[in-house]
């Protein structure tokens, strides 16, 4: 299609759907202002940035900050911790909303279904600071969860003082906080499944479990694949908010991830260029993983983002 034909087609579409284009403007402005415009700051990673000189006038150092990160002791530690927590999240957290959505879909009592949905949604809307405070109280010496842990052989000290317990605490709290909210999109996908497929399955003698396996799961498989690709693309983006609210120097060995390392270097130690270089490295790896996951999914399932 040449440029003239494309322009005519765009104008006709704009006239027919002008209100939809107007509704799109705030979203477009958000991404331009808060996502694309700040990408200019990536130059800091290749400079010895000084706020007094600004980005343009700061001296150019090339890949020095990247080399310093790759050669440092922290590189292996933060990369290993980020990958481990991300893989644990992918294994345990990603399937949780799928399972919850299928279970809610199987409930026939509407009042009970709404109650379960409300209870599972609520933790997502609680402030992260409050969530972190609850986790600290529950896992502290004398806390409810710590008392249960003592019953199975725990020593009674704060669970967040044990490096080996941080990852289970983080993953379980993520599931508790997000499982209800993330199940919404799967519930929406379940609503789009043709009910005649269930009737045909029942006529063929399929029970509830076989209906879930042969009708429900295939019906939401495209949604699962798309969200899985997006999750792979964010594999190394372990959020720093909860981690910095929970961790301490005693458990840095298992709790320190790339995002918390960037926060500590950039905002606490004022190593802006170094922390930006680490962030750029993280983003590049995520981009590569996203492209690979999309390619593999397209080859195996014919479902992809592009």
mmCIF file of C-alpha atoms in Angstrom:
data_model
loop_
_atom_site.group_PDB
_atom_site.id
_atom_site.type_symbol
_atom_site.label_atom_id
_atom_site.label_comp_id
_atom_site.label_asym_id
_atom_site.label_seq_id
_atom_site.Cartn_x
_atom_site.Cartn_y
_atom_site.Cartn_z
ATOM 1 C CA UNK A 1 0.000 0.000 0.000
ATOM 2 C CA UNK A 2 1.491 3.380 -1.067
ATOM 3 C CA UNK A 3 1.501 6.479 1.119
ATOM 4 C CA UNK A 4 -1.401 8.162 -0.684
ATOM 5 C CA UNK A 5 -3.676 5.133 -0.316
ATOM 6 C CA UNK A 6 -2.706 4.762 3.332
ATOM 7 C CA UNK A 7 -3.460 8.453 3.995
ATOM 8 C CA UNK A 8 -6.917 8.225 2.384
ATOM 9 C CA UNK A 9 -7.706 5.083 4.348
ATOM 10 C CA UNK A 10 -6.538 6.685 7.599
ATOM 11 C CA UNK A 11 -8.614 9.826 7.008
ATOM 12 C CA UNK A 12 -11.750 7.765 6.301
ATOM 13 C CA UNK A 13 -11.162 5.696 9.420
ATOM 14 C CA UNK A 14 -10.521 8.833 11.496
ATOM 15 C CA UNK A 15 -13.776 10.436 10.331
ATOM 16 C CA UNK A 16 -15.728 7.249 11.091
ATOM 17 C CA UNK A 17 -14.139 6.687 14.512
ATOM 18 C CA UNK A 18 -13.090 10.189 15.585
ATOM 19 C CA UNK A 19 -14.357 9.745 19.150
ATOM 20 C CA UNK A 20 -12.315 6.581 19.602
ATOM 21 C CA UNK A 21 -9.210 8.458 18.474
ATOM 22 C CA UNK A 22 -9.988 11.241 20.959
ATOM 23 C CA UNK A 23 -10.319 8.660 23.741
ATOM 24 C CA UNK A 24 -6.932 7.262 22.719
ATOM 25 C CA UNK A 25 -5.145 10.616 23.114
ATOM 26 C CA UNK A 26 -4.711 10.523 26.947
ATOM 27 C CA UNK A 27 -3.204 7.022 26.755
ATOM 28 C CA UNK A 28 -0.912 8.079 23.908
ATOM 29 C CA UNK A 29 0.146 11.185 25.839
ATOM 30 C CA UNK A 30 0.859 9.095 28.943
ATOM 31 C CA UNK A 31 3.213 6.773 27.093
ATOM 32 C CA UNK A 32 4.929 9.611 25.235
ATOM 33 C CA UNK A 33 5.505 11.680 28.377
ATOM 34 C CA UNK A 34 6.297 8.997 30.940
ATOM 35 C CA UNK A 35 7.789 6.182 28.835
ATOM 36 C CA UNK A 36 9.333 7.470 25.610
ATOM 37 C CA UNK A 37 10.512 10.955 26.600
ATOM 38 C CA UNK A 38 12.520 9.669 29.628
ATOM 39 C CA UNK A 39 14.420 7.289 27.311
ATOM 40 C CA UNK A 40 16.657 10.266 26.534
ATOM 41 C CA UNK A 41 18.073 9.773 30.035
ATOM 42 C CA UNK A 42 19.549 6.421 28.978
ATOM 43 C CA UNK A 43 22.566 8.466 27.842
ATOM 44 C CA UNK A 44 23.499 8.782 31.522
ATOM 45 C CA UNK A 45 24.604 5.132 31.462
ATOM 46 C CA UNK A 46 27.383 6.030 29.016
ATOM 47 C CA UNK A 47 28.514 9.196 30.784
ATOM 48 C CA UNK A 48 29.985 10.264 34.103
ATOM 49 C CA UNK A 49 26.817 12.141 34.929
ATOM 50 C CA UNK A 50 26.917 15.263 37.078
ATOM 51 C CA UNK A 51 23.696 17.191 37.862
ATOM 52 C CA UNK A 52 25.638 20.456 37.650
ATOM 53 C CA UNK A 53 26.837 19.715 34.093
ATOM 54 C CA UNK A 54 23.670 18.052 32.859
ATOM 55 C CA UNK A 55 23.321 15.079 30.534
ATOM 56 C CA UNK A 56 24.787 16.751 27.446
ATOM 57 C CA UNK A 57 27.884 18.301 29.063
ATOM 58 C CA UNK A 58 28.788 15.348 31.308
ATOM 59 C CA UNK A 59 31.917 13.523 30.173
ATOM 60 C CA UNK A 60 31.529 10.441 27.969
ATOM 61 C CA UNK A 61 32.858 7.167 29.467
ATOM 62 C CA UNK A 62 31.380 4.620 27.062
ATOM 63 C CA UNK A 63 30.878 1.149 28.529
ATOM 64 C CA UNK A 64 32.915 1.729 31.709
ATOM 65 C CA UNK A 65 29.906 1.492 34.034
ATOM 66 C CA UNK A 66 28.748 -1.740 32.387
ATOM 67 C CA UNK A 67 32.220 -3.235 32.777
ATOM 68 C CA UNK A 68 32.332 -2.198 36.436
ATOM 69 C CA UNK A 69 28.994 -3.913 37.052
ATOM 70 C CA UNK A 70 29.941 -7.118 35.219
ATOM 71 C CA UNK A 71 33.236 -7.347 37.109
ATOM 72 C CA UNK A 72 31.782 -6.582 40.543
ATOM 73 C CA UNK A 73 30.854 -9.074 43.244
ATOM 74 C CA UNK A 74 27.244 -7.845 43.105
ATOM 75 C CA UNK A 75 26.690 -8.843 39.465
ATOM 76 C CA UNK A 76 26.441 -12.589 40.122
ATOM 77 C CA UNK A 77 24.484 -12.111 43.343
ATOM 78 C CA UNK A 78 21.770 -9.756 42.106
ATOM 79 C CA UNK A 79 21.393 -11.566 38.773
ATOM 80 C CA UNK A 80 21.098 -14.959 40.486
ATOM 81 C CA UNK A 81 18.577 -13.667 43.044
ATOM 82 C CA UNK A 82 16.516 -11.941 40.346
ATOM 83 C CA UNK A 83 16.385 -15.050 38.165
ATOM 84 C CA UNK A 84 15.541 -17.362 41.073
ATOM 85 C CA UNK A 85 12.722 -15.148 42.378
ATOM 86 C CA UNK A 86 11.394 -14.625 38.834
ATOM 87 C CA UNK A 87 11.416 -18.347 38.051
ATOM 88 C CA UNK A 88 9.718 -19.150 41.376
ATOM 89 C CA UNK A 89 7.122 -16.501 40.559
ATOM 90 C CA UNK A 90 6.600 -17.990 37.101
ATOM 91 C CA UNK A 91 6.173 -21.509 38.517
ATOM 92 C CA UNK A 92 3.966 -20.728 41.513
ATOM 93 C CA UNK A 93 2.413 -17.282 41.030
ATOM 94 C CA UNK A 94 1.543 -17.364 37.324
ATOM 95 C CA UNK A 95 -0.727 -20.464 37.485
ATOM 96 C CA UNK A 96 -2.465 -19.329 40.704
ATOM 97 C CA UNK A 97 -4.953 -16.865 39.093
ATOM 98 C CA UNK A 98 -5.704 -19.397 36.349
ATOM 99 C CA UNK A 99 -6.600 -22.027 38.937
ATOM 100 C CA UNK A 100 -8.630 -19.509 40.974
ATOM 101 C CA UNK A 101 -10.555 -18.319 37.898
ATOM 102 C CA UNK A 102 -11.432 -21.893 36.919
ATOM 103 C CA UNK A 103 -12.529 -22.691 40.476
ATOM 104 C CA UNK A 104 -14.693 -19.548 40.667
ATOM 105 C CA UNK A 105 -16.181 -20.394 37.284
ATOM 106 C CA UNK A 106 -17.242 -23.793 38.611
ATOM 107 C CA UNK A 107 -19.104 -22.299 41.591
ATOM 108 C CA UNK A 108 -22.851 -22.281 41.018
ATOM 109 C CA UNK A 109 -23.874 -20.245 44.084
ATOM 110 C CA UNK A 110 -23.718 -16.611 42.892
ATOM 111 C CA UNK A 111 -23.530 -15.099 46.393
ATOM 112 C CA UNK A 112 -20.651 -17.356 47.384
ATOM 113 C CA UNK A 113 -18.918 -16.619 44.078
ATOM 114 C CA UNK A 114 -19.134 -12.854 44.674
ATOM 115 C CA UNK A 115 -17.876 -13.305 48.237
ATOM 116 C CA UNK A 116 -14.825 -15.272 47.061
ATOM 117 C CA UNK A 117 -14.093 -12.700 44.367
ATOM 118 C CA UNK A 118 -14.346 -9.789 46.819
ATOM 119 C CA UNK A 119 -12.144 -11.460 49.438
ATOM 120 C CA UNK A 120 -9.444 -12.374 46.910
ATOM 121 C CA UNK A 121 -9.503 -8.934 45.234
ATOM 122 C CA UNK A 122 -9.085 -6.903 48.443
ATOM 123 C CA UNK A 123 -5.355 -7.484 49.157
ATOM 124 C CA UNK A 124 -4.448 -5.962 45.789
ATOM 125 C CA UNK A 125 -5.886 -2.584 46.838
ATOM 126 C CA UNK A 126 -4.072 -2.444 50.164
ATOM 127 C CA UNK A 127 -1.082 -0.095 50.273
ATOM 128 C CA UNK A 128 2.289 -1.776 49.768
ATOM 129 C CA UNK A 129 3.526 -0.228 53.006
ATOM 130 C CA UNK A 130 0.604 -1.776 54.881
ATOM 131 C CA UNK A 131 1.216 -5.136 53.161
ATOM 132 C CA UNK A 132 4.894 -5.047 54.145
ATOM 133 C CA UNK A 133 3.937 -4.099 57.709
ATOM 134 C CA UNK A 134 1.529 -7.037 57.940
ATOM 135 C CA UNK A 135 4.174 -9.429 56.614
ATOM 136 C CA UNK A 136 6.695 -8.140 59.153
ATOM 137 C CA UNK A 137 4.205 -8.490 62.020
ATOM 138 C CA UNK A 138 3.104 -11.988 60.997
ATOM 139 C CA UNK A 139 6.663 -13.245 60.518
ATOM 140 C CA UNK A 140 8.230 -11.455 63.473
ATOM 141 C CA UNK A 141 9.007 -13.172 66.744
ATOM 142 C CA UNK A 142 5.597 -13.946 68.250
ATOM 143 C CA UNK A 143 3.772 -13.423 64.946
ATOM 144 C CA UNK A 144 1.018 -15.767 63.776
ATOM 145 C CA UNK A 145 2.970 -17.259 60.870
ATOM 146 C CA UNK A 146 6.139 -17.488 62.955
ATOM 147 C CA UNK A 147 4.267 -19.412 65.659
ATOM 148 C CA UNK A 148 3.097 -21.903 63.037
ATOM 149 C CA UNK A 149 6.651 -22.131 61.724
ATOM 150 C CA UNK A 150 7.908 -22.809 65.268
ATOM 151 C CA UNK A 151 5.503 -25.750 65.473
ATOM 152 C CA UNK A 152 7.364 -27.300 62.523
ATOM 153 C CA UNK A 153 10.811 -26.679 63.996
ATOM 154 C CA UNK A 154 11.456 -22.933 63.679
ATOM 155 C CA UNK A 155 13.668 -21.204 66.234
ATOM 156 C CA UNK A 156 11.233 -18.367 67.007
ATOM 157 C CA UNK A 157 13.380 -15.487 65.756
ATOM 158 C CA UNK A 158 12.084 -13.168 63.058
ATOM 159 C CA UNK A 159 11.684 -15.114 59.835
ATOM 160 C CA UNK A 160 13.005 -12.119 57.869
ATOM 161 C CA UNK A 161 16.350 -12.594 59.603
ATOM 162 C CA UNK A 162 16.815 -15.923 57.807
ATOM 163 C CA UNK A 163 18.137 -15.578 54.263
ATOM 164 C CA UNK A 164 16.683 -18.934 53.212
ATOM 165 C CA UNK A 165 13.126 -17.911 54.146
ATOM 166 C CA UNK A 166 12.936 -14.637 52.252
ATOM 167 C CA UNK A 167 12.060 -16.128 48.856
ATOM 168 C CA UNK A 168 9.146 -18.294 50.113
ATOM 169 C CA UNK A 169 7.805 -15.348 52.108
ATOM 170 C CA UNK A 170 8.040 -13.048 49.072
ATOM 171 C CA UNK A 171 6.415 -15.493 46.616
ATOM 172 C CA UNK A 172 3.579 -16.509 48.962
ATOM 173 C CA UNK A 173 2.807 -12.868 49.775
ATOM 174 C CA UNK A 174 2.791 -12.035 46.040
ATOM 175 C CA UNK A 175 0.278 -14.815 45.401
ATOM 176 C CA UNK A 176 -1.924 -13.658 48.287
ATOM 177 C CA UNK A 177 -1.794 -10.050 47.130
ATOM 178 C CA UNK A 178 -2.297 -10.485 43.368
ATOM 179 C CA UNK A 179 -4.117 -13.766 42.739
ATOM 180 C CA UNK A 180 -7.610 -12.255 42.867
ATOM 181 C CA UNK A 181 -6.861 -9.247 40.710
ATOM 182 C CA UNK A 182 -4.964 -11.225 38.078
ATOM 183 C CA UNK A 183 -7.795 -13.745 37.847
ATOM 184 C CA UNK A 184 -10.138 -11.088 36.404
ATOM 185 C CA UNK A 185 -8.765 -11.358 32.872
ATOM 186 C CA UNK A 186 -9.103 -15.157 32.955
ATOM 187 C CA UNK A 187 -12.694 -14.870 34.224
ATOM 188 C CA UNK A 188 -13.392 -12.542 31.295
ATOM 189 C CA UNK A 189 -11.884 -15.106 28.923
ATOM 190 C CA UNK A 190 -14.027 -17.837 30.483
ATOM 191 C CA UNK A 191 -17.143 -15.773 29.801
ATOM 192 C CA UNK A 192 -16.299 -15.859 26.100
ATOM 193 C CA UNK A 193 -16.310 -19.656 25.820
ATOM 194 C CA UNK A 194 -19.255 -20.966 23.809
ATOM 195 C CA UNK A 195 -21.619 -22.728 26.245
ATOM 196 C CA UNK A 196 -22.639 -25.160 23.532
ATOM 197 C CA UNK A 197 -19.216 -26.757 23.871
ATOM 198 C CA UNK A 198 -20.030 -27.663 27.479
ATOM 199 C CA UNK A 199 -23.400 -29.057 26.423
ATOM 200 C CA UNK A 200 -21.742 -31.170 23.725
ATOM 201 C CA UNK A 201 -19.161 -32.408 26.243
ATOM 202 C CA UNK A 202 -21.916 -33.378 28.716
ATOM 203 C CA UNK A 203 -23.785 -35.227 25.982
ATOM 204 C CA UNK A 204 -20.592 -37.178 25.294
ATOM 205 C CA UNK A 205 -20.447 -38.172 28.958
ATOM 206 C CA UNK A 206 -17.722 -35.792 30.109
ATOM 207 C CA UNK A 207 -17.752 -34.957 33.812
ATOM 208 C CA UNK A 208 -16.758 -31.663 35.419
ATOM 209 C CA UNK A 209 -13.028 -32.444 35.373
ATOM 210 C CA UNK A 210 -13.020 -33.518 31.727
ATOM 211 C CA UNK A 211 -15.015 -30.422 30.778
ATOM 212 C CA UNK A 212 -12.385 -28.266 32.457
ATOM 213 C CA UNK A 213 -9.574 -30.137 30.704
ATOM 214 C CA UNK A 214 -11.067 -30.366 27.201
ATOM 215 C CA UNK A 215 -13.237 -27.218 27.044
ATOM 216 C CA UNK A 216 -12.257 -24.652 29.676
ATOM 217 C CA UNK A 217 -8.466 -24.788 29.381
ATOM 218 C CA UNK A 218 -8.384 -24.795 25.555
ATOM 219 C CA UNK A 219 -10.874 -21.911 25.595
ATOM 220 C CA UNK A 220 -8.595 -19.667 27.639
ATOM 221 C CA UNK A 221 -5.302 -20.964 26.205
ATOM 222 C CA UNK A 222 -4.726 -17.955 23.891
ATOM 223 C CA UNK A 223 -5.116 -15.618 26.890
ATOM 224 C CA UNK A 224 -2.735 -17.749 28.959
ATOM 225 C CA UNK A 225 -0.138 -17.732 26.167
ATOM 226 C CA UNK A 226 -0.272 -13.949 25.664
ATOM 227 C CA UNK A 227 0.052 -13.257 29.388
ATOM 228 C CA UNK A 228 2.836 -15.816 29.653
ATOM 229 C CA UNK A 229 4.775 -14.029 26.892
ATOM 230 C CA UNK A 230 4.315 -10.708 28.694
ATOM 231 C CA UNK A 231 5.469 -12.299 31.947
ATOM 232 C CA UNK A 232 8.595 -13.642 30.244
ATOM 233 C CA UNK A 233 9.261 -10.147 28.908
ATOM 234 C CA UNK A 234 9.242 -8.882 32.488
ATOM 235 C CA UNK A 235 11.138 -11.835 33.914
ATOM 236 C CA UNK A 236 13.916 -9.715 35.424
ATOM 237 C CA UNK A 237 11.621 -6.888 36.526
ATOM 238 C CA UNK A 238 11.210 -7.967 40.130
ATOM 239 C CA UNK A 239 9.629 -4.951 41.819
ATOM 240 C CA UNK A 240 11.830 -3.249 44.355
ATOM 241 C CA UNK A 241 9.055 -1.715 46.495
ATOM 242 C CA UNK A 242 8.188 -4.762 48.580
ATOM 243 C CA UNK A 243 11.775 -6.000 48.675
ATOM 244 C CA UNK A 244 13.231 -2.777 50.077
ATOM 245 C CA UNK A 245 10.422 -2.687 52.649
ATOM 246 C CA UNK A 246 11.195 -6.245 53.786
ATOM 247 C CA UNK A 247 14.891 -6.897 53.336
ATOM 248 C CA UNK A 248 17.851 -5.972 55.512
ATOM 249 C CA UNK A 249 21.657 -6.408 55.238
ATOM 250 C CA UNK A 250 21.441 -9.807 56.959
ATOM 251 C CA UNK A 251 19.507 -11.310 54.024
ATOM 252 C CA UNK A 252 21.027 -9.378 51.110
ATOM 253 C CA UNK A 253 22.557 -12.656 49.948
ATOM 254 C CA UNK A 254 19.139 -13.956 48.819
ATOM 255 C CA UNK A 255 16.961 -10.815 48.803
ATOM 256 C CA UNK A 256 18.993 -8.277 46.834
ATOM 257 C CA UNK A 257 17.760 -8.135 43.216
ATOM 258 C CA UNK A 258 18.582 -5.909 40.242
ATOM 259 C CA UNK A 259 15.833 -3.369 40.945
ATOM 260 C CA UNK A 260 16.720 -3.007 44.645
ATOM 261 C CA UNK A 261 20.405 -2.757 43.705
ATOM 262 C CA UNK A 262 19.596 0.039 41.235
ATOM 263 C CA UNK A 263 17.548 1.820 43.922
ATOM 264 C CA UNK A 264 20.337 1.555 46.479
ATOM 265 C CA UNK A 265 23.076 2.669 44.069
ATOM 266 C CA UNK A 266 21.089 5.431 42.397
ATOM 267 C CA UNK A 267 19.062 7.029 45.184
ATOM 268 C CA UNK A 268 21.045 6.163 48.313
ATOM 269 C CA UNK A 269 24.621 6.260 47.020
ATOM 270 C CA UNK A 270 24.012 8.818 44.220
ATOM 271 C CA UNK A 271 25.764 6.664 41.579
ATOM 272 C CA UNK A 272 23.348 7.759 38.878
ATOM 273 C CA UNK A 273 25.346 6.637 35.852
ATOM 274 C CA UNK A 274 26.219 3.264 37.357
ATOM 275 C CA UNK A 275 22.624 2.518 38.384
ATOM 276 C CA UNK A 276 21.341 3.612 34.958
ATOM 277 C CA UNK A 277 23.784 1.215 33.291
ATOM 278 C CA UNK A 278 22.458 -1.623 35.450
ATOM 279 C CA UNK A 279 18.893 -0.658 34.537
ATOM 280 C CA UNK A 280 19.736 -0.589 30.818
ATOM 281 C CA UNK A 281 21.285 -4.048 31.093
ATOM 282 C CA UNK A 282 18.096 -5.287 32.770
ATOM 283 C CA UNK A 283 15.871 -3.796 30.054
ATOM 284 C CA UNK A 284 17.941 -5.242 27.200
ATOM 285 C CA UNK A 285 17.787 -8.746 28.689
ATOM 286 C CA UNK A 286 14.010 -8.418 29.141
ATOM 287 C CA UNK A 287 13.614 -7.318 25.516
ATOM 288 C CA UNK A 288 15.605 -10.333 24.298
ATOM 289 C CA UNK A 289 13.512 -12.683 26.464
ATOM 290 C CA UNK A 290 10.279 -11.119 25.166
ATOM 291 C CA UNK A 291 11.270 -11.575 21.517
ATOM 292 C CA UNK A 292 12.401 -15.152 22.143
ATOM 293 C CA UNK A 293 9.209 -16.070 24.039
ATOM 294 C CA UNK A 294 7.040 -14.546 21.306
ATOM 295 C CA UNK A 295 8.944 -16.448 18.571
ATOM 296 C CA UNK A 296 8.751 -19.775 20.407
ATOM 297 C CA UNK A 297 5.038 -19.309 21.154
ATOM 298 C CA UNK A 298 4.298 -18.443 17.528
ATOM 299 C CA UNK A 299 6.115 -21.562 16.325
ATOM 300 C CA UNK A 300 4.508 -23.930 18.850
ATOM 301 C CA UNK A 301 0.973 -22.574 19.403
ATOM 302 C CA UNK A 302 0.355 -20.012 16.622
ATOM 303 C CA UNK A 303 -0.429 -17.468 19.377
ATOM 304 C CA UNK A 304 1.812 -14.419 19.689
ATOM 305 C CA UNK A 305 1.897 -10.695 20.384
ATOM 306 C CA UNK A 306 3.014 -9.906 16.833
#
